[in-house]
Backbone as numpy.savetxt, mean C-alpha at the origin, in Angstrom:
# Nx Ny Nz CAx CAy CAz Cx Cy Cz
-11.88 3.89 5.22 -11.88 2.87 6.26 -10.46 2.52 6.65
-10.33 1.84 7.76 -9.02 1.39 8.21 -8.40 0.43 7.19
-9.24 -0.44 6.60 -8.76 -1.38 5.58 -8.13 -0.61 4.41
-8.81 0.43 3.96 -8.32 1.23 2.83 -6.97 1.87 3.15
-6.87 2.46 4.33 -5.62 3.15 4.69 -4.48 2.15 4.90
-4.78 1.02 5.52 -3.73 -0.01 5.70 -3.25 -0.53 4.34
-4.18 -0.73 3.41 -3.80 -1.18 2.07 -2.96 -0.12 1.38
-3.31 1.15 1.56 -2.52 2.24 0.98 -1.09 2.22 1.51
-0.93 1.93 2.80 0.40 1.85 3.39 1.19 0.68 2.79
0.52 -0.44 2.56 1.20 -1.60 1.97 1.62 -1.34 0.54
0.74 -0.74 -0.25 1.10 -0.41 -1.64 2.30 0.53 -1.64
2.28 1.52 -0.77 3.39 2.47 -0.67 4.67 1.75 -0.27
4.59 0.89 0.73 5.78 0.14 1.18 6.33 -0.72 0.06
5.44 -1.43 -0.65 5.89 -2.34 -1.71 6.48 -1.57 -2.88
5.82 -0.51 -3.30 6.29 0.26 -4.45 7.59 0.99 -4.16
7.88 1.22 -2.88 9.13 1.88 -2.49 10.13 0.89 -1.90
9.84 -0.41 -2.01 10.71 -1.46 -1.46 11.12 -1.15 -0.03
10.15 -0.77 0.79 10.44 -0.39 2.17 10.05 -1.51 3.12
11.04 -2.29 3.53 10.80 -3.42 4.41 10.25 -2.97 5.76
10.72 -1.83 6.24 10.32 -1.35 7.56 8.82 -1.04 7.61
8.32 -0.26 6.64 6.89 0.05 6.61 6.08 -1.20 6.32
6.57 -2.05 5.43 5.86 -3.29 5.14 5.70 -4.10 6.42
6.78 -4.30 7.13 6.75 -5.10 8.36 5.81 -4.48 9.39
5.79 -3.15 9.45 4.96 -2.46 10.43 3.47 -2.57 10.11
3.11 -2.81 8.85 1.69 -2.73 8.48 1.08 -3.98 7.85
1.87 -4.97 7.49 1.28 -6.16 6.84 0.29 -6.87 7.77
0.67 -7.08 9.01 -0.22 -7.79 9.94 -1.47 -6.96 10.24
-1.31 -5.65 10.41 -2.47 -4.81 10.71 -3.38 -4.69 9.49
-2.82 -4.75 8.28 -3.66 -4.76 7.08 -4.49 -6.03 7.03
-3.85 -7.15 7.34 -4.59 -8.42 7.38 -5.72 -8.33 8.42
-5.40 -7.80 9.60 -6.38 -7.68 10.68 -7.53 -6.73 10.30
-7.23 -5.73 9.46 -8.25 -4.77 9.04 -9.13 -5.29 7.91
-8.80 -6.48 7.38 -9.66 -7.09 6.37 -9.07 -7.21 4.98
-7.79 -6.83 4.81 -7.15 -7.06 3.51 -6.85 -8.57 3.44
-7.39 -9.26 2.43 -7.20 -10.72 2.37 -5.73 -11.13 2.30
-5.41 -12.25 2.96 -4.05 -12.77 2.94 -3.51 -12.90 1.52
-4.37 -13.37 0.61 -3.92 -13.58 -0.77 -3.50 -12.27 -1.43
-4.16 -11.17 -1.09 -3.81 -9.86 -1.63 -2.49 -9.39 -1.03
-2.35 -9.50 0.29 -1.10 -9.10 0.95 0.07 -9.89 0.38
-0.10 -11.20 0.27 0.99 -12.06 -0.21 1.35 -11.76 -1.66
0.34 -11.53 -2.51 0.61 -11.23 -3.92 1.31 -9.88 -4.07
0.91 -8.89 -3.27 1.62 -7.61 -3.30 3.07 -7.80 -2.88
3.27 -8.50 -1.77 4.62 -8.72 -1.25 5.51 -9.39 -2.30
5.00 -10.45 -2.92 5.81 -11.26 -3.83 5.77 -10.77 -5.27
5.05 -9.67 -5.51 4.87 -9.13 -6.86 4.34 -10.19 -7.82
3.36 -10.94 -7.33 2.71 -11.97 -8.13 1.40 -11.40 -8.67
0.78 -12.15 -9.58 -0.51 -11.73 -10.10 -1.51 -11.62 -8.95
-2.25 -10.54 -8.94 -3.21 -10.31 -7.87 -4.42 -11.22 -8.03
-4.98 -11.69 -6.91 -6.22 -12.46 -6.99 -7.38 -11.52 -7.36
-8.55 -12.06 -7.47 -9.73 -11.22 -7.70 -9.83 -10.23 -6.54
-10.05 -8.96 -6.88 -10.07 -7.90 -5.88 -11.46 -7.32 -5.70
-11.77 -6.93 -4.47 -12.97 -6.14 -4.23 -12.75 -4.78 -4.89
-13.83 -4.05 -5.18 -13.71 -2.76 -5.87 -12.85 -1.77 -5.09
-12.99 -1.74 -3.75 -12.18 -0.81 -2.96 -10.70 -1.18 -3.00
-10.40 -2.47 -2.96 -9.01 -2.93 -3.03 -8.39 -2.57 -4.38
-9.11 -2.84 -5.45 -8.62 -2.53 -6.79 -8.37 -1.03 -6.94
-9.28 -0.21 -6.40 -9.12 1.24 -6.52 -7.85 1.72 -5.83
-7.59 1.22 -4.62 -6.38 1.63 -3.88 -5.12 1.16 -4.61
-5.09 -0.09 -4.98 -3.88 -0.66 -5.59 -3.59 0.01 -6.93
-4.60 0.16 -7.78 -4.38 0.77 -9.10 -3.96 2.23 -8.97
-4.61 2.96 -8.09 -4.28 4.38 -7.86 -2.83 4.50 -7.38
-2.48 3.73 -6.38 -1.13 3.80 -5.83 -0.06 3.35 -6.81
-0.29 2.22 -7.46 0.71 1.73 -8.40 0.92 2.71 -9.55
-0.18 3.25 -10.08 -0.03 4.21 -11.18 0.77 5.41 -10.73
0.44 5.95 -9.57 1.17 7.13 -9.12 2.64 6.83 -8.91
2.95 5.76 -8.18 4.36 5.47 -7.87 5.15 5.08 -9.11
4.51 4.45 -10.08 5.24 3.99 -11.27 5.34 5.04 -12.37
4.35 5.93 -12.45 4.35 6.90 -13.55 4.36 8.35 -13.08
4.18 8.55 -11.77 4.08 9.89 -11.16 2.85 10.65 -11.63
1.88 9.91 -12.11 0.60 10.46 -12.53 -0.46 9.41 -12.22
-1.73 9.82 -12.25 -2.84 8.89 -12.11 -3.76 9.10 -13.31
-4.07 8.02 -13.99 -4.93 8.11 -15.17 -6.34 8.53 -14.76
-7.07 9.01 -15.72 -8.46 9.41 -15.48 -9.27 8.22 -14.95
-9.01 7.04 -15.49 -9.75 5.85 -15.05 -9.46 5.47 -13.61
-8.19 5.49 -13.23 -7.82 5.15 -11.85 -8.36 6.20 -10.88
-8.30 7.46 -11.29 -8.84 8.53 -10.45 -10.34 8.36 -10.28
-11.05 8.09 -11.38 -12.50 7.95 -11.33 -12.90 6.77 -10.44
-12.21 5.66 -10.58 -12.52 4.49 -9.74 -12.33 4.82 -8.27
-11.25 5.52 -7.96 -10.96 5.86 -6.56 -11.98 6.85 -6.01
-12.34 7.85 -6.80 -13.29 8.85 -6.30 -14.68 8.22 -6.11
-15.04 7.27 -6.97 -16.31 6.57 -6.81 -16.32 5.72 -5.55
-15.20 5.12 -5.22 -15.13 4.27 -4.03 -15.07 5.07 -2.73
-14.33 6.18 -2.74 -13.99 6.84 -1.48 -14.52 8.25 -1.34
-15.05 8.83 -2.43 -15.50 10.21 -2.38 -14.30 11.16 -2.35
-14.60 12.46 -2.49 -13.52 13.45 -2.56 -12.69 13.47 -1.28
-13.34 13.55 -0.13 -12.60 13.61 1.14 -11.81 12.33 1.37
-12.42 11.19 1.08 -11.72 9.92 1.25 -10.51 9.80 0.35
-10.62 10.28 -0.88 -9.49 10.21 -1.81 -8.37 11.16 -1.40
-8.74 12.31 -0.85 -7.71 13.22 -0.32 -6.96 12.53 0.82
-7.70 11.89 1.73 -7.06 11.19 2.85 -6.19 10.04 2.36
-6.67 9.30 1.38 -5.89 8.20 0.80 -4.59 8.73 0.20
-4.68 9.80 -0.58 -3.51 10.37 -1.23 -2.51 10.89 -0.20
-2.99 11.58 0.82 -2.09 12.12 1.84 -1.47 11.00 2.67
-2.21 9.92 2.91 -1.64 8.77 3.62 -0.50 8.17 2.81
-0.73 8.00 1.50 0.33 7.46 0.65 1.55 8.39 0.65
1.32 9.69 0.57 2.43 10.63 0.59 3.19 10.60 1.90
2.47 10.52 3.00 3.11 10.46 4.31 3.97 9.21 4.44
3.43 8.07 4.00 4.20 6.83 4.11 5.33 6.76 3.09
5.21 7.45 1.98 6.34 7.55 1.04 7.48 8.33 1.70
7.14 9.39 2.42 8.15 10.15 3.16 8.84 9.26 4.19
8.07 8.50 4.93 8.65 7.58 5.92 9.53 6.55 5.23
9.06 6.01 4.09 9.85 5.01 3.35 11.19 5.58 2.91
11.19 6.80 2.41 12.44 7.44 1.98 13.39 7.57 3.17
12.86 8.01 4.30 13.70 8.21 5.48 14.28 6.89 5.98
13.43 5.88 6.17 13.96 4.63 6.74 14.81 3.86 5.75
14.51 3.95 4.45 15.38 3.30 3.47 16.73 3.99 3.41
16.75 5.30 3.55 18.01 6.05 3.48 18.92 5.74 4.66
18.32 5.50 5.82 19.10 5.26 7.03 19.19 3.79 7.38
18.77 2.92 6.46 18.91 1.47 6.63 18.42 1.01 7.99
17.20 1.41 8.32 16.63 1.09 9.63 16.51 -0.41 9.83
16.85 -0.85 11.03 16.78 -2.27 11.36 15.33 -2.71 11.54
15.04 -3.92 11.08 13.72 -4.49 11.33 13.70 -5.06 12.74
12.55 -5.04 13.39 12.48 -5.64 14.72 12.78 -7.13 14.68
13.43 -7.62 15.70 13.79 -9.05 15.76 12.55 -9.94 15.84
11.48 -9.42 16.42 10.27 -10.22 16.63 9.26 -10.08 15.51
9.71 -9.69 14.32 8.75 -9.47 13.22 8.06 -10.78 12.85
6.84 -10.65 12.36 6.05 -11.82 12.00 5.95 -12.01 10.49
6.29 -10.97 9.73 6.17 -11.05 8.27 7.54 -11.37 7.65
7.55 -12.14 6.55 8.82 -12.38 5.87 9.38 -11.08 5.28
10.66 -11.06 5.06 11.32 -9.90 4.45 10.83 -9.75 3.01
10.67 -8.50 2.58 10.25 -8.25 1.20 11.29 -8.76 0.22
10.88 -9.46 -0.82 11.83 -9.80 -1.89 12.08 -8.57 -2.75
13.29 -8.07 -2.76 13.59 -6.87 -3.55 14.71 -7.15 -4.54
């Protein structure tokens, strides 16, 4: 779903400290149904509120991969149960694509738009 992919982009942005991708997707993630409390907790690296199963699957899968460069059997199983094989492939490729974007914009110190609506990531 759009909610799943937007959340994947946010997890990728946060785990890579990419203000540009975060700014580009935080509002659209909220609009797609990611609860404000989840977006804010991800942004501020605070304890996450109670999560829906799909939200937990995306966040755990992404965090495990970005932090350990692997995904545990449990995180993989939860994600495949939520999204199916094709959905998990799309989720993984979306995270990889946005990690590539994060590397590029972080490397070139891309400017944030002046009219941004989201606060800057605390890094």
